mmCIF file of N, CA and C in Angstrom:
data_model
loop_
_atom_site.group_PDB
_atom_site.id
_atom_site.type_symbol
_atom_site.label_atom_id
_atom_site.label_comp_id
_atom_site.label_asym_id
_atom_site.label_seq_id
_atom_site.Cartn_x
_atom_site.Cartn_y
_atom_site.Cartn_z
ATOM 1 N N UNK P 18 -41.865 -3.812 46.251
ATOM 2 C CA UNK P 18 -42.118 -5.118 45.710
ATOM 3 C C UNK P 18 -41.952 -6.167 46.805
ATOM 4 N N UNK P 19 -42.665 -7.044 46.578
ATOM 5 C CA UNK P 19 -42.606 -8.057 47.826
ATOM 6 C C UNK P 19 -42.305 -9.735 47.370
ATOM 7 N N UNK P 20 -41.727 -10.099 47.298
ATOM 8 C CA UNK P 20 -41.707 -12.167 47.340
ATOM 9 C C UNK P 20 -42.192 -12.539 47.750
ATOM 10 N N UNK P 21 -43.319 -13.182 46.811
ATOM 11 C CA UNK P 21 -43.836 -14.382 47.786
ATOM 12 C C UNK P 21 -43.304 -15.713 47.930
ATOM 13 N N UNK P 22 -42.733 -16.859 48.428
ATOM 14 C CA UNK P 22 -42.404 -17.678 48.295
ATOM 15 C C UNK P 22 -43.046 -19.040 47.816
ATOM 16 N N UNK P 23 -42.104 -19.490 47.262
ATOM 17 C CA UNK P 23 -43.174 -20.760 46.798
ATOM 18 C C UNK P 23 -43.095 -22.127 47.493
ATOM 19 N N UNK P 24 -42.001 -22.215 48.160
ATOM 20 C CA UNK P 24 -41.715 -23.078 49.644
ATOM 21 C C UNK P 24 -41.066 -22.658 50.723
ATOM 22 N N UNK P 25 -41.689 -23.099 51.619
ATOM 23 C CA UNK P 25 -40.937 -22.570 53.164
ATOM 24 C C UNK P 25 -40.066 -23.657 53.461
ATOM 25 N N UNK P 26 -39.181 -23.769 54.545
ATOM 26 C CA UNK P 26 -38.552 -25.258 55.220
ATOM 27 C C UNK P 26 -38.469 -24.195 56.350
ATOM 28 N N UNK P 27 -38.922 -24.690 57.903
ATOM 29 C CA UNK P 27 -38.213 -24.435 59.295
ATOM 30 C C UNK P 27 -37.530 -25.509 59.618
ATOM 31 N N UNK P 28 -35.964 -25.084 60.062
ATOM 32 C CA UNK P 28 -35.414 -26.190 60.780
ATOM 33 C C UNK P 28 -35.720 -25.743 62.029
ATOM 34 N N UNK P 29 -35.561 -26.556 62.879
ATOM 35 C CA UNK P 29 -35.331 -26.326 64.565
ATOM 36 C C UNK P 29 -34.144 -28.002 64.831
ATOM 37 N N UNK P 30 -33.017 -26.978 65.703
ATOM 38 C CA UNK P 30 -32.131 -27.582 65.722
ATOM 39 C C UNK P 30 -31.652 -28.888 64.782
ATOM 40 N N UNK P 31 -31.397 -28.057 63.543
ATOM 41 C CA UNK P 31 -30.957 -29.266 62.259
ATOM 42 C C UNK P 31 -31.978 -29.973 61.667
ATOM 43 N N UNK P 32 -33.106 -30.277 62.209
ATOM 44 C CA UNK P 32 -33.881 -30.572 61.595
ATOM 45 C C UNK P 32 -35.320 -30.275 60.657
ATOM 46 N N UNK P 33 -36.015 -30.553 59.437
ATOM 47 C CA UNK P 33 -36.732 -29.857 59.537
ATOM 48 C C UNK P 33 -38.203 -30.533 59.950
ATOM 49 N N UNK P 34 -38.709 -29.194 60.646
ATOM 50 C CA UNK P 34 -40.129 -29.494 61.090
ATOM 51 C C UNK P 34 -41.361 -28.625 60.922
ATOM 52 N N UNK P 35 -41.262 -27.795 59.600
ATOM 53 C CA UNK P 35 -42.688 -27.715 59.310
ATOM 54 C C UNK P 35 -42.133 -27.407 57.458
ATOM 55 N N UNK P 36 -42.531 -27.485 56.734
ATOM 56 C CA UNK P 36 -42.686 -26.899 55.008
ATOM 57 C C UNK P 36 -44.420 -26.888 55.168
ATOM 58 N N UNK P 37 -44.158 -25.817 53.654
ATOM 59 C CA UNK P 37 -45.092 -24.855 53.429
ATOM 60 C C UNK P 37 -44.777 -24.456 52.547
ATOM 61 N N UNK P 38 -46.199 -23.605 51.714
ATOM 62 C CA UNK P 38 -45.781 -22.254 50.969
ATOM 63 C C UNK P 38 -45.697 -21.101 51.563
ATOM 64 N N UNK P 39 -46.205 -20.424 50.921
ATOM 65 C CA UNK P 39 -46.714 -18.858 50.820
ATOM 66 C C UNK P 39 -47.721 -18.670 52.332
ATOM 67 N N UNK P 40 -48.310 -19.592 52.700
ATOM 68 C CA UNK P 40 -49.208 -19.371 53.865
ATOM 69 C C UNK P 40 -48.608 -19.697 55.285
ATOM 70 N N UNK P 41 -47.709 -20.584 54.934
ATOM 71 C CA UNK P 41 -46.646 -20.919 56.058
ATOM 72 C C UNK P 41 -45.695 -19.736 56.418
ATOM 73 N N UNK P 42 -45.587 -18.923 55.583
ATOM 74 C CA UNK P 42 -44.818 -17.819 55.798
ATOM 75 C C UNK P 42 -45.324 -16.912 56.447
ATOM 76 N N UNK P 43 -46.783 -16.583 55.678
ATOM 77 C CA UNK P 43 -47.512 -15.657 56.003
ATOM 78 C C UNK P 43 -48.108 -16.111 57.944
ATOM 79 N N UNK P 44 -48.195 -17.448 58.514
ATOM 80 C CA UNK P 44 -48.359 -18.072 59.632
ATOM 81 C C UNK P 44 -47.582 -17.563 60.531
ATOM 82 N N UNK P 45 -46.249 -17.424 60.143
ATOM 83 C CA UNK P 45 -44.833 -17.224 60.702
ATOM 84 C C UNK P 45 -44.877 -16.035 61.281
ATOM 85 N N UNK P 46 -45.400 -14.606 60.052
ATOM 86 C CA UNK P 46 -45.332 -13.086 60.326
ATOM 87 C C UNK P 46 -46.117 -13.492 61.201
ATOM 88 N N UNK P 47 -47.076 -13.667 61.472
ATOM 89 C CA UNK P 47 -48.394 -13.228 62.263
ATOM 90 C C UNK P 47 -47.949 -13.778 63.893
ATOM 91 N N UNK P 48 -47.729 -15.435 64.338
ATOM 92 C CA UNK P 48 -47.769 -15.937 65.149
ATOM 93 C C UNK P 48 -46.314 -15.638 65.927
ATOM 94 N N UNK P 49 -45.167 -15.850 64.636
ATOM 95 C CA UNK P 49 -43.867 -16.510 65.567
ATOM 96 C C UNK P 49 -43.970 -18.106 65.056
ATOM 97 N N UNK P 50 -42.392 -17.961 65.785
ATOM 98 C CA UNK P 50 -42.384 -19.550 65.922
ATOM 99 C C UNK P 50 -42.755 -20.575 66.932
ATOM 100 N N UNK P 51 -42.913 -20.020 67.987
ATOM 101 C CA UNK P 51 -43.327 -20.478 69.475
ATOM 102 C C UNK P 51 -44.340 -21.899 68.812
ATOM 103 N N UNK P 52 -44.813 -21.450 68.080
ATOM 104 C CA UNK P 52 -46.001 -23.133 67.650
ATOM 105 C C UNK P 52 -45.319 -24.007 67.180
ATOM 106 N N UNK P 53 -43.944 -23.988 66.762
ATOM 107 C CA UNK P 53 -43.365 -24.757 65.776
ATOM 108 C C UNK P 53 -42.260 -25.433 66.979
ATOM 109 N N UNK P 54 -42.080 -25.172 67.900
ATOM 110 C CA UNK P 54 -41.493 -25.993 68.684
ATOM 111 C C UNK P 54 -41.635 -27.559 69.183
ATOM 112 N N UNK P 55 -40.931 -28.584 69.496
ATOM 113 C CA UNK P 55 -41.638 -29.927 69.502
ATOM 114 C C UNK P 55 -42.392 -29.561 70.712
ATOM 115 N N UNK P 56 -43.515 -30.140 70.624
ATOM 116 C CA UNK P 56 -44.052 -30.436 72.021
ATOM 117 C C UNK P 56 -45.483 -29.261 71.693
ATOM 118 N N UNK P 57 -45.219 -28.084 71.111
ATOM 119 C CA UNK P 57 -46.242 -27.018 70.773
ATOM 120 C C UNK P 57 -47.705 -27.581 70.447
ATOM 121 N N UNK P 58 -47.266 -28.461 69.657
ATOM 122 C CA UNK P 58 -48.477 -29.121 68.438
ATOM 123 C C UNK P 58 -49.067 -30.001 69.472
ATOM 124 N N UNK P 59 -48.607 -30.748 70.350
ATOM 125 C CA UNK P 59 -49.217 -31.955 71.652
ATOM 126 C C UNK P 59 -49.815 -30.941 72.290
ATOM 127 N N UNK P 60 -49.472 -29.967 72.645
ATOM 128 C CA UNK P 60 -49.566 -28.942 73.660
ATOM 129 C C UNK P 60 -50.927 -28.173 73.229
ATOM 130 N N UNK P 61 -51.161 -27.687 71.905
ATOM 131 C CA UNK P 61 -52.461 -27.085 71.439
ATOM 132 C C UNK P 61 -53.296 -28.018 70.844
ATOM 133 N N UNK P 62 -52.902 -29.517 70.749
ATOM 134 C CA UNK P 62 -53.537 -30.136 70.624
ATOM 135 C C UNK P 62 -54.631 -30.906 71.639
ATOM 136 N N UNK P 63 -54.106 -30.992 72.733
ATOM 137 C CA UNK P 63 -54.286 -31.811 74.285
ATOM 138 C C UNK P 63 -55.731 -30.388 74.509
ATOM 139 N N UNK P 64 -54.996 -28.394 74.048
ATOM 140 C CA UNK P 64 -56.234 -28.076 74.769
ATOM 141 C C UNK P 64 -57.927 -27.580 74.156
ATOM 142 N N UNK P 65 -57.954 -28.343 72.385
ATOM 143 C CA UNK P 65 -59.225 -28.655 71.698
ATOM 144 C C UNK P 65 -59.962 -29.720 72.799
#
């Protein structure tokens, strides 16, 4: 049997910085957190 969740919260250092559901989780298995770091989102954003 598996849970799916119906909200996520990541903190990074005390704070939080991403919520989600079920797809945010499923983001998480696949990638890591490496995207969720500050600076990640400027960073893959700057190379669109």
């Amino acid at each position: 049997e598996v849970i799916v969740p119906d909200r996520v919260h990541v903190l990074w250092q005390g704070r939080i910085v991403a919520s989600g559901g079920a797809e945010l989780a499923r983001r998480i298995e696949r990638e890591g957190y490496a995207w969720l770091q500050p600076g990640a989102a400027l960073a893959s954003a700057q190379e669109v």
